[in-house]
Amino acid sequence: MKKEVVEQYLKTILSLSEDGKPVKTTELSKKMELAPATVTESLQKLASDGLVKYEPYHGTTLTEEGLVIATKIRRKHRLLERFLSDMLGLESSKVHEQACEMEHKLSDEAEVALCRILNHPDTCSDDSQSIPPCGLDVKSCVECKDQALADIVKQKERKSLKPLTELGAGEKATIQFIRGGRSIVQRLNSMGLTKGAQISLQKSSPFSGPVEISVRGCKVALGRGVAKKIFVQ
Amino acid sequence: MGCESCAGAVRGKSDASNYRKSSAETITVALVGNPNVGKSVIFNQLTGAHQIIGNWPGKTVGLLSGKLIFEGHDLDIIDLPGTYSISSDIGEEREVREFLLGRKPDLIINVVDSTSLERNLALTIELLMLGIPIVVCLNQIDRAEKQGLVIDSDNLEEELGVPVVPSSGLRGIGITDLLKIGLTSLGSDEEKIERRYHTPRIASQLDSVKEMLPRNAGYPSYWLAERLLVGDTEIEDNIYSATPAIRNAISEIRSALEREMEDGISSILLSDRFAVAATIASRASQYSGKQEVTKEEKLHNLLTHRVFGLLILMGLSISVFYALFTFGDFFATMMIDASESFRPDFIGRFGDPDFGEFIWSGLIGGTVSVLSIALPYLIPFFILLAVLEDTGYIARVAFIMDSILHRIGLHGKAFIPMILGYSCNVPACMGCRIMETDRERLLSIFAVTLVPCAATSIVIFGLVGTYVGFVWVVALYAFNLALIALLTRLAYSVLPGDPAGLIMEMPPLRRPSLEVVLKQSWHRVKDFIYIAIPLLIIVGLFLASLQYLDLLDYISDGMSPVTVTWLGLPAVTGIVLISGILRKELTLLLLGTVALTSDLGEFMTDVQMIVFSLVVMLYIPCVATVGALVKEIGLKRATAITLFEIGFAILVGGVAFRILSGVM
Ligand SMILES: Nc1nc2c(ncn2[C@@H]2O[C@H](COP(=O)(O)OP(=O)(O)OP(=O)(O)O)[C@@H](O)[C@H]2O)c(=O)[nH]1
Ligand SMILES: [Mg+2]
């Protein structure tokens, strides 16, 4: 299978499994506009490569490895969308399709450069979906900005990280990464939101409202923008 | 901060015992702790001061000192802003660090909130490294007990190696013990003084750093080791210029740790402190029985609900206004009637009725009108505000207003100084320091200066409320809010930049303490009376003399293009508006003086009253506020804001006059 096709499958599975349930083959074939037989065949191949777990009649889920690739592609896709609309000024209706074409060709270096030139965006331009954090070995976006491109290509696996805002009420998680400038990271750190800290989401107001979390025995209110920068697992 | 200034931060026995010998020497005691733990309550208890207290984090800004003589010692107590840590360069962290290292207090009273020991003790552990004698004040112990939390203070004392005193600042329990025990610990043995708490992995690294350091570097040694490991440039410059060789060795240790933990060094050290704090806290505390937090939680959920929360806020504001209106109106009318009944009799005693009028309106009128017009509105207003402040409701309002404030370039916390602004703009401007960036601080200060303070409210209630009607009072406040939103949004587009987000600890909901509420409101009323009455008498006499000497007309005529032609007001209001620069309530109280009647209904029409109030509401931050502005944002910006607001108020007033004359 071609790299592009593999990535397309994994990406689609990721987007269909947002609810946490295994993805049905019929769903997948409809979304990808392919015959169910073709899809089944491909899924078996992906499963043998260890990228998905495929159980006939039950559905397909991503393995850790598959999730890493899918998240990476999603990040590239969303960064490209930002680039196409913010910097090139493309119409928003064209952006998605174009990004789909480009995402498979974008190298990791180019991804990093894109993220920097766009000033580390949080979300997509059109639907404000969150952009997954990069897998670079950096402690903050400030550091990334300062570092030369050459020496950060060493990628780290950032498995299944999601922004805090995607937790359900009452759900617990561990902080893995905080995106953003020095002062906000320092502020959060001092209040006990450090890497590895256990948090639980107390309350999330819908739309652009703030969230409330509990961390180290205290309640802390965070604006949505801040909460989106905190990635948990 | 120079190196010398920190020398001797590690205080030995001989040093400390000096204090015992000469009780003439002042002992400096610093109150340090997380935000909202009760430092200022304790400060007030100790010194009899009236620092702002309330139930949200970040009230105290800047340092405040107070004196106290205790068992023959002169104590200088310093109340500091609350802080979660003292290592980064965030405003308050830096401020407290520089104070502790620069001023070298003799004793730290570390106030901790017993109900969240884990987070609070992390700061304690950090402070212990400084080598300054510490006594830990286990405050709000009453709340801990209520939650069924039992803290073994002996165990805590043992773990931390410093005295621990349970206290309840509000009830004054444990406060004397705190000082007594604190003063004895001034003479503790040197080897016990620098304490270090780390997990073994970090401890070993710090030890290797510490070994490399020169002796007598002038800083507490573990603290210095940590600073160098983090890479604090100010301190690095001092140390590495003497011993450049260790720079590389230390940065190697740092990178090794960072690689191993996959995290930044300052975050690693903080995590480590939190981990140690969690262990100590869990060893010392125990939950007994059931925890009764559900009722508070339910209320909290209701107050922060996106629909009900907003409805409650609106309902509450309207009821507050209505209560103020009915209560204030009732008493004001009663007291004015009473004073009026004396007036003819009083004036009659003087042979010359003009002179009698002069004395009455200048000398007596001032005091009488403060008592009769201002206080009936002010007292209930201050009480309601103090209740709101003490319950923790204000932080909930900040929460539900967050997304709305985002649209005007601010975030939820900006609402806190705005609420304070309804009392007085001066502390509110200073309170804007809780905003994280300069840009947001400037924006919120601008918003705050547009908020009608209590003095302005006296004018609105006393004039529009009494003579025009309650609906117009509400309309004025609503219009004011809309203007604030609009102008701040405009200012936001002039000062672009991404709004930083809301980061705020959610304080517990409390039943307000009667004592705190009464004290807080009493001090505000007292400040008001002490300043307003003398000022009113002086200005009143001045205006009365102008009138007596027939000079007032010149001023009135000079200003009439603005007052009469553009704003449609009586000509004499010109001098009144000018006096209002001193304090805004003067405008209402002096109206009586220049109108020569206390029934202002005969003097001004409804439209004139509304326009007048509108201008007073917007036209200038009073002298005290301008002073605070200069201090907070500099002369240039303060002047710009002041001039803008004068022009804007006149513009809005004139437009309102034209529109209202058409409809009313
Ligand atoms: N129940 C109880 N409440 C307390 C006690 N001490 C303080 N409080 C309340 O805690 C809140 C905060 O008190 P402050 O003294 O203003 O706190 P602070 O530490 O100075 O806060 P910042 O200046 O914001 O850092 C107030 O609402 C007080 O009424 C106590 O011992 N028991
Ligand atoms: Mg305080």
Tab-separated table of N, CA and C in Angstrom, chain B residues 352-485:
chain	number	residue	atom	x	y	z
B	352	ASP	N	-28.627	89.786	58.790
B	352	ASP	CA	-28.622	89.873	57.345
B	352	ASP	C	-28.961	88.486	56.782
B	353	PRO	N	-30.101	88.327	56.136
B	353	PRO	CA	-30.484	86.993	55.653
B	353	PRO	C	-29.502	86.451	54.616
B	354	ASP	N	-28.892	87.330	53.820
B	354	ASP	CA	-27.898	86.858	52.852
B	354	ASP	C	-26.716	86.219	53.556
B	355	PHE	N	-26.324	86.847	54.659
B	355	PHE	CA	-25.189	86.311	55.396
B	355	PHE	C	-25.571	84.984	56.047
B	356	GLY	N	-26.775	84.934	56.556
B	356	GLY	CA	-27.271	83.679	57.144
B	356	GLY	C	-27.280	82.568	56.114
B	357	GLU	N	-27.716	82.911	54.922
B	357	GLU	CA	-27.730	81.935	53.823
B	357	GLU	C	-26.315	81.445	53.533
B	358	PHE	N	-25.406	82.421	53.585
B	358	PHE	CA	-23.998	82.112	53.313
B	358	PHE	C	-23.463	81.095	54.323
B	359	ILE	N	-23.725	81.352	55.580
B	359	ILE	CA	-23.240	80.440	56.616
B	359	ILE	C	-23.911	79.079	56.478
B	360	TRP	N	-25.203	79.103	56.259
B	360	TRP	CA	-25.940	77.839	56.167
B	360	TRP	C	-25.419	76.989	55.008
B	361	SER	N	-25.367	77.596	53.819
B	361	SER	CA	-25.013	76.749	52.677
B	361	SER	C	-23.535	76.397	52.677
B	362	GLY	N	-22.727	77.286	53.235
B	362	GLY	CA	-21.304	76.980	53.228
B	362	GLY	C	-20.906	76.062	54.358
B	363	LEU	N	-21.339	76.390	55.542
B	363	LEU	CA	-20.778	75.713	56.704
B	363	LEU	C	-21.612	74.529	57.154
B	364	ILE	N	-22.880	74.782	57.386
B	364	ILE	CA	-23.744	73.737	57.923
B	364	ILE	C	-24.196	72.804	56.804
B	365	GLY	N	-24.569	73.427	55.696
B	365	GLY	CA	-25.136	72.659	54.586
B	365	GLY	C	-24.265	71.476	54.195
B	366	GLY	N	-22.954	71.686	54.159
B	366	GLY	CA	-22.043	70.618	53.757
B	366	GLY	C	-22.222	69.386	54.613
B	367	THR	N	-22.066	69.581	55.919
B	367	THR	CA	-22.180	68.448	56.834
B	367	THR	C	-23.561	67.823	56.745
B	368	VAL	N	-24.561	68.688	56.749
B	368	VAL	CA	-25.926	68.157	56.713
B	368	VAL	C	-26.162	67.370	55.436
B	369	SER	N	-25.677	67.899	54.327
B	369	SER	CA	-26.004	67.179	53.095
B	369	SER	C	-25.211	65.881	52.971
B	370	VAL	N	-24.003	65.845	53.500
B	370	VAL	CA	-23.288	64.553	53.496
B	370	VAL	C	-24.082	63.546	54.301
B	371	LEU	N	-24.500	63.985	55.497
B	371	LEU	CA	-25.212	63.050	56.360
B	371	LEU	C	-26.555	62.648	55.776
B	372	SER	N	-27.232	63.614	55.182
B	372	SER	CA	-28.597	63.296	54.775
B	372	SER	C	-28.695	62.746	53.352
B	373	ILE	N	-27.856	63.196	52.456
B	373	ILE	CA	-27.981	62.699	51.087
B	373	ILE	C	-27.054	61.521	50.831
B	374	ALA	N	-25.784	61.640	51.282
B	374	ALA	CA	-24.812	60.628	50.894
B	374	ALA	C	-24.945	59.332	51.707
B	375	LEU	N	-24.968	59.472	53.015
B	375	LEU	CA	-24.892	58.260	53.835
B	375	LEU	C	-26.037	57.279	53.649
B	376	PRO	N	-27.277	57.731	53.486
B	376	PRO	CA	-28.351	56.745	53.303
B	376	PRO	C	-28.118	55.830	52.104
B	377	TYR	N	-27.408	56.308	51.089
B	377	TYR	CA	-27.088	55.429	49.968
B	377	TYR	C	-25.802	54.659	50.218
B	378	LEU	N	-24.843	55.355	50.798
B	378	LEU	CA	-23.513	54.764	50.927
B	378	LEU	C	-23.463	53.585	51.878
B	379	ILE	N	-24.067	53.752	53.046
B	379	ILE	CA	-23.916	52.698	54.057
B	379	ILE	C	-24.461	51.367	53.554
B	380	PRO	N	-25.704	51.306	53.098
B	380	PRO	CA	-26.167	49.999	52.604
B	380	PRO	C	-25.351	49.511	51.414
B	381	PHE	N	-24.885	50.440	50.586
B	381	PHE	CA	-24.096	50.032	49.426
B	381	PHE	C	-22.799	49.354	49.853
B	382	PHE	N	-22.096	49.975	50.782
B	382	PHE	CA	-20.833	49.387	51.241
B	382	PHE	C	-21.076	48.048	51.927
B	383	ILE	N	-22.168	47.948	52.650
B	383	ILE	CA	-22.441	46.668	53.321
B	383	ILE	C	-22.688	45.568	52.287
B	384	LEU	N	-23.520	45.880	51.295
B	384	LEU	CA	-23.789	44.873	50.265
B	384	LEU	C	-22.508	44.471	49.537
B	385	LEU	N	-21.683	45.459	49.239
B	385	LEU	CA	-20.443	45.159	48.540
B	385	LEU	C	-19.540	44.261	49.379
B	386	ALA	N	-19.433	44.573	50.662
B	386	ALA	CA	-18.580	43.767	51.536
B	386	ALA	C	-19.103	42.333	51.618
B	387	VAL	N	-20.424	42.181	51.614
B	387	VAL	CA	-20.985	40.829	51.629
B	387	VAL	C	-20.574	40.089	50.356
B	388	LEU	N	-20.751	40.763	49.224
B	388	LEU	CA	-20.367	40.136	47.954
B	388	LEU	C	-18.890	39.754	47.956
B	389	GLU	N	-18.072	40.648	48.490
B	389	GLU	CA	-16.628	40.395	48.484
B	389	GLU	C	-16.277	39.185	49.331
B	390	ASP	N	-16.966	39.043	50.435
B	390	ASP	CA	-16.556	38.010	51.380
B	390	ASP	C	-17.107	36.625	51.048
B	391	THR	N	-18.179	36.571	50.238
B	391	THR	CA	-18.756	35.255	49.953
B	391	THR	C	-17.961	34.452	48.941
B	392	GLY	N	-17.212	35.140	48.086
B	392	GLY	CA	-16.549	34.427	47.001
B	392	GLY	C	-17.374	34.488	45.729
B	393	TYR	N	-18.498	35.211	45.770
B	393	TYR	CA	-19.353	35.302	44.589
B	393	TYR	C	-18.644	36.026	43.447
B	394	ILE	N	-17.808	37.008	43.815
B	394	ILE	CA	-17.136	37.805	42.795
B	394	ILE	C	-16.311	36.941	41.840
B	395	ALA	N	-15.655	35.922	42.396
B	395	ALA	CA	-14.870	35.039	41.532
B	395	ALA	C	-15.772	34.252	40.593
B	396	ARG	N	-16.978	33.914	41.057
B	396	ARG	CA	-17.929	33.204	40.177
B	396	ARG	C	-18.379	34.116	39.037
B	397	VAL	N	-18.549	35.396	39.372
B	397	VAL	CA	-18.926	36.337	38.321
B	397	VAL	C	-17.809	36.423	37.286
B	398	ALA	N	-16.582	36.453	37.766
B	398	ALA	CA	-15.453	36.475	36.841
B	398	ALA	C	-15.518	35.265	35.917
B	399	PHE	N	-15.912	34.133	36.458
B	399	PHE	CA	-15.992	32.904	35.672
B	399	PHE	C	-17.050	33.016	34.580
B	400	ILE	N	-18.256	33.435	34.960
B	400	ILE	CA	-19.302	33.457	33.925
B	400	ILE	C	-19.126	34.617	32.941
B	401	MET	N	-18.391	35.646	33.349
B	401	MET	CA	-18.209	36.774	32.430
B	401	MET	C	-17.013	36.565	31.505
B	402	ASP	N	-16.279	35.492	31.711
B	402	ASP	CA	-15.019	35.323	30.978
B	402	ASP	C	-15.174	35.432	29.470
B	403	SER	N	-16.130	34.673	28.919
B	403	SER	CA	-16.185	34.672	27.453
B	403	SER	C	-16.690	36.006	26.920
B	404	ILE	N	-17.531	36.680	27.698
B	404	ILE	CA	-18.011	37.992	27.246
B	404	ILE	C	-16.854	38.992	27.233
B	405	LEU	N	-16.062	38.969	28.312
B	405	LEU	CA	-14.949	39.916	28.390
B	405	LEU	C	-13.879	39.640	27.333
B	406	HIS	N	-13.824	38.394	26.883
B	406	HIS	CA	-12.863	38.069	25.834
B	406	HIS	C	-13.118	38.889	24.583
B	407	ARG	N	-14.384	39.166	24.343
B	407	ARG	CA	-14.715	39.917	23.125
B	407	ARG	C	-14.190	41.340	23.188
B	408	ILE	N	-13.948	41.873	24.394
B	408	ILE	CA	-13.409	43.231	24.443
B	408	ILE	C	-11.940	43.193	24.845
B	409	GLY	N	-11.313	42.050	24.583
B	409	GLY	CA	-9.867	41.977	24.748
B	409	GLY	C	-9.408	41.738	26.171
B	410	LEU	N	-10.329	41.358	27.056
B	410	LEU	CA	-9.944	41.105	28.447
B	410	LEU	C	-10.324	39.680	28.797
B	411	HIS	N	-10.165	39.302	30.058
B	411	HIS	CA	-10.714	38.022	30.464
B	411	HIS	C	-11.396	38.178	31.810
B	412	GLY	N	-12.006	37.108	32.271
B	412	GLY	CA	-12.893	37.157	33.430
B	412	GLY	C	-12.365	37.914	34.632
B	413	LYS	N	-11.079	37.795	34.900
B	413	LYS	CA	-10.552	38.423	36.110
B	413	LYS	C	-10.714	39.939	36.088
B	414	ALA	N	-10.784	40.521	34.890
B	414	ALA	CA	-10.920	41.978	34.790
B	414	ALA	C	-12.205	42.455	35.448
B	415	PHE	N	-13.159	41.547	35.593
B	415	PHE	CA	-14.417	41.948	36.193
B	415	PHE	C	-14.255	42.233	37.684
B	416	ILE	N	-13.256	41.645	38.290
B	416	ILE	CA	-13.071	41.847	39.735
B	416	ILE	C	-12.739	43.301	40.052
B	417	PRO	N	-11.679	43.888	39.426
B	417	PRO	CA	-11.466	45.311	39.704
B	417	PRO	C	-12.645	46.173	39.282
B	418	MET	N	-13.370	45.750	38.245
B	418	MET	CA	-14.514	46.562	37.839
B	418	MET	C	-15.572	46.610	38.945
B	419	ILE	N	-15.803	45.472	39.572
B	419	ILE	CA	-16.775	45.473	40.676
B	419	ILE	C	-16.274	46.369	41.807
B	420	LEU	N	-14.968	46.262	42.084
B	420	LEU	CA	-14.401	47.139	43.118
B	420	LEU	C	-14.571	48.601	42.733
B	421	GLY	N	-14.527	48.868	41.450
B	421	GLY	CA	-14.648	50.232	40.953
B	421	GLY	C	-15.966	50.870	41.354
B	422	TYR	N	-17.011	50.057	41.521
B	422	TYR	CA	-18.289	50.612	41.948
B	422	TYR	C	-18.192	51.199	43.356
B	423	SER	N	-17.182	50.746	44.102
B	423	SER	CA	-16.968	51.334	45.416
B	423	SER	C	-16.085	52.568	45.284
B	424	CYS	N	-14.892	52.372	44.741
B	424	CYS	CA	-13.990	53.512	44.553
B	424	CYS	C	-13.010	53.133	43.463
B	425	ASN	N	-12.752	54.044	42.550
B	425	ASN	CA	-11.865	53.748	41.430
B	425	ASN	C	-10.403	53.580	41.831
B	426	VAL	N	-10.013	54.163	42.969
B	426	VAL	CA	-8.587	54.154	43.312
B	426	VAL	C	-8.069	52.738	43.615
B	427	PRO	N	-8.658	52.036	44.615
B	427	PRO	CA	-8.180	50.667	44.828
B	427	PRO	C	-8.449	49.782	43.620
B	428	ALA	N	-9.478	50.112	42.851
B	428	ALA	CA	-9.799	49.297	41.685
B	428	ALA	C	-8.686	49.385	40.643
B	429	CYS	N	-8.141	50.601	40.448
B	429	CYS	CA	-7.033	50.754	39.496
B	429	CYS	C	-5.834	49.931	39.955
B	430	MET	N	-5.577	49.990	41.258
B	430	MET	CA	-4.458	49.205	41.762
B	430	MET	C	-4.755	47.713	41.659
B	431	GLY	N	-6.019	47.378	41.864
B	431	GLY	CA	-6.424	45.974	41.777
B	431	GLY	C	-6.234	45.395	40.385
B	432	CYS	N	-6.102	46.269	39.396
B	432	CYS	CA	-5.897	45.775	38.032
B	432	CYS	C	-4.562	45.071	37.881
B	433	ARG	N	-3.747	45.140	38.919
B	433	ARG	CA	-2.490	44.388	38.847
B	433	ARG	C	-2.724	42.887	38.794
B	434	ILE	N	-3.919	42.432	39.097
B	434	ILE	CA	-4.136	40.989	38.938
B	434	ILE	C	-4.174	40.583	37.466
B	435	MET	N	-4.228	41.570	36.575
B	435	MET	CA	-4.175	41.213	35.164
B	435	MET	C	-2.724	40.914	34.809
B	436	GLU	N	-2.524	39.886	34.008
B	436	GLU	CA	-1.171	39.361	33.856
B	436	GLU	C	-0.264	40.222	32.992
B	437	THR	N	-0.770	40.733	31.876
B	437	THR	CA	0.144	41.457	30.992
B	437	THR	C	-0.125	42.960	31.081
B	438	ASP	N	0.854	43.756	30.662
B	438	ASP	CA	0.714	45.210	30.710
B	438	ASP	C	-0.458	45.676	29.861
B	439	ARG	N	-0.602	45.029	28.726
B	439	ARG	CA	-1.660	45.428	27.817
B	439	ARG	C	-3.026	45.268	28.481
B	440	GLU	N	-3.211	44.120	29.117
B	440	GLU	CA	-4.504	43.887	29.747
B	440	GLU	C	-4.711	44.760	30.968
B	441	ARG	N	-3.606	45.048	31.636
B	441	ARG	CA	-3.719	45.913	32.806
B	441	ARG	C	-4.188	47.301	32.359
B	442	LEU	N	-3.606	47.781	31.285
B	442	LEU	CA	-3.973	49.097	30.780
B	442	LEU	C	-5.440	49.113	30.349
B	443	LEU	N	-5.835	48.080	29.614
B	443	LEU	CA	-7.224	48.005	29.161
B	443	LEU	C	-8.188	47.966	30.343
B	444	SER	N	-7.859	47.163	31.349
B	444	SER	CA	-8.823	47.043	32.439
B	444	SER	C	-8.824	48.302	33.294
B	445	ILE	N	-7.677	48.973	33.403
B	445	ILE	CA	-7.665	50.246	34.129
B	445	ILE	C	-8.558	51.250	33.414
B	446	PHE	N	-8.471	51.248	32.107
B	446	PHE	CA	-9.313	52.144	31.322
B	446	PHE	C	-10.788	51.834	31.590
B	447	ALA	N	-11.121	50.554	31.570
B	447	ALA	CA	-12.510	50.166	31.827
B	447	ALA	C	-12.929	50.601	33.229
B	448	VAL	N	-12.038	50.416	34.191
B	448	VAL	CA	-12.363	50.738	35.577
B	448	VAL	C	-12.669	52.224	35.762
B	449	THR	N	-11.896	53.089	35.086
B	449	THR	CA	-12.127	54.519	35.292
B	449	THR	C	-13.488	54.967	34.757
B	450	LEU	N	-14.114	54.122	33.951
B	450	LEU	CA	-15.431	54.480	33.437
B	450	LEU	C	-16.549	53.983	34.341
B	451	VAL	N	-16.189	53.162	35.322
B	451	VAL	CA	-17.205	52.606	36.219
B	451	VAL	C	-17.633	53.685	37.218
B	452	PRO	N	-18.935	53.895	37.390
B	452	PRO	CA	-19.382	54.904	38.361
B	452	PRO	C	-19.087	54.444	39.787
B	453	CYS	N	-18.277	55.213	40.515
B	453	CYS	CA	-17.911	54.825	41.871
B	453	CYS	C	-19.042	55.192	42.826
B	454	ALA	N	-18.871	54.881	44.088
B	454	ALA	CA	-19.930	55.142	45.069
B	454	ALA	C	-20.310	56.620	45.083
B	455	ALA	N	-19.300	57.494	44.955
B	455	ALA	CA	-19.589	58.925	44.972
B	455	ALA	C	-20.458	59.321	43.785
B	456	THR	N	-20.148	58.741	42.628
B	456	THR	CA	-20.962	59.019	41.449
B	456	THR	C	-22.376	58.471	41.653
B	457	SER	N	-22.447	57.302	42.286
B	457	SER	CA	-23.760	56.703	42.509
B	457	SER	C	-24.620	57.588	43.402
B	458	ILE	N	-23.983	58.269	44.334
B	458	ILE	CA	-24.746	59.188	45.179
B	458	ILE	C	-25.436	60.230	44.300
B	459	VAL	N	-24.686	60.730	43.316
B	459	VAL	CA	-25.255	61.736	42.432
B	459	VAL	C	-26.419	61.138	41.638
B	460	ILE	N	-26.192	59.940	41.110
B	460	ILE	CA	-27.224	59.329	40.263
B	460	ILE	C	-28.480	59.010	41.077
B	461	PHE	N	-28.277	58.379	42.213
B	461	PHE	CA	-29.428	58.038	43.045
B	461	PHE	C	-30.097	59.289	43.603
B	462	GLY	N	-29.260	60.198	44.115
B	462	GLY	CA	-29.803	61.369	44.779
B	462	GLY	C	-30.523	62.311	43.820
B	463	LEU	N	-30.084	62.327	42.587
B	463	LEU	CA	-30.677	63.270	41.639
B	463	LEU	C	-31.712	62.556	40.767
B	464	VAL	N	-31.215	61.618	39.951
B	464	VAL	CA	-32.127	60.933	39.030
B	464	VAL	C	-33.090	60.032	39.803
B	465	GLY	N	-32.558	59.311	40.795
B	465	GLY	CA	-33.410	58.413	41.576
B	465	GLY	C	-34.511	59.180	42.291
B	466	THR	N	-34.139	60.266	42.934
B	466	THR	CA	-35.117	60.996	43.733
B	466	THR	C	-36.110	61.767	42.870
B	467	TYR	N	-35.620	62.421	41.832
B	467	TYR	CA	-36.497	63.342	41.111
B	467	TYR	C	-37.072	62.777	39.817
B	468	VAL	N	-36.351	61.854	39.170
B	468	VAL	CA	-36.839	61.379	37.875
B	468	VAL	C	-37.477	59.997	37.964
B	469	GLY	N	-36.803	59.059	38.638
B	469	GLY	CA	-37.418	57.742	38.756
B	469	GLY	C	-36.400	56.618	38.671
B	470	PHE	N	-36.775	55.499	39.276
B	470	PHE	CA	-35.865	54.365	39.387
B	470	PHE	C	-35.460	53.820	38.024
B	471	VAL	N	-36.433	53.766	37.109
B	471	VAL	CA	-36.140	53.196	35.791
B	471	VAL	C	-34.966	53.911	35.130
B	472	TRP	N	-34.912	55.215	35.325
B	472	TRP	CA	-33.836	55.978	34.707
B	472	TRP	C	-32.493	55.701	35.365
B	473	VAL	N	-32.530	55.363	36.637
B	473	VAL	CA	-31.278	54.977	37.306
B	473	VAL	C	-30.737	53.719	36.644
B	474	VAL	N	-31.606	52.714	36.518
B	474	VAL	CA	-31.179	51.456	35.891
B	474	VAL	C	-30.711	51.719	34.467
B	475	ALA	N	-31.449	52.577	33.760
B	475	ALA	CA	-31.070	52.868	32.378
B	475	ALA	C	-29.673	53.481	32.315
B	476	LEU	N	-29.387	54.374	33.251
B	476	LEU	CA	-28.063	55.008	33.246
B	476	LEU	C	-26.961	53.992	33.474
B	477	TYR	N	-27.178	53.082	34.439
B	477	TYR	CA	-26.144	52.079	34.712
B	477	TYR	C	-25.978	51.131	33.534
B	478	ALA	N	-27.096	50.767	32.917
B	478	ALA	CA	-27.011	49.858	31.770
B	478	ALA	C	-26.296	50.538	30.611
B	479	PHE	N	-26.639	51.799	30.397
B	479	PHE	CA	-25.985	52.567	29.334
B	479	PHE	C	-24.485	52.661	29.603
B	480	ASN	N	-24.159	52.870	30.873
B	480	ASN	CA	-22.757	52.955	31.250
B	480	ASN	C	-22.014	51.656	30.920
B	481	LEU	N	-22.648	50.513	31.245
B	481	LEU	CA	-22.005	49.225	30.950
B	481	LEU	C	-21.789	49.075	29.443
B	482	ALA	N	-22.799	49.463	28.681
B	482	ALA	CA	-22.677	49.346	27.232
B	482	ALA	C	-21.532	50.217	26.728
B	483	LEU	N	-21.420	51.431	27.292
B	483	LEU	CA	-20.328	52.315	26.881
B	483	LEU	C	-18.973	51.720	27.232
B	484	ILE	N	-18.887	51.133	28.439
B	484	ILE	CA	-17.614	50.532	28.847
B	484	ILE	C	-17.226	49.450	27.849
B	485	ALA	N	-18.201	48.609	27.503
B	485	ALA	CA	-17.918	47.536	26.557
B	485	ALA	C	-17.447	48.113	25.230
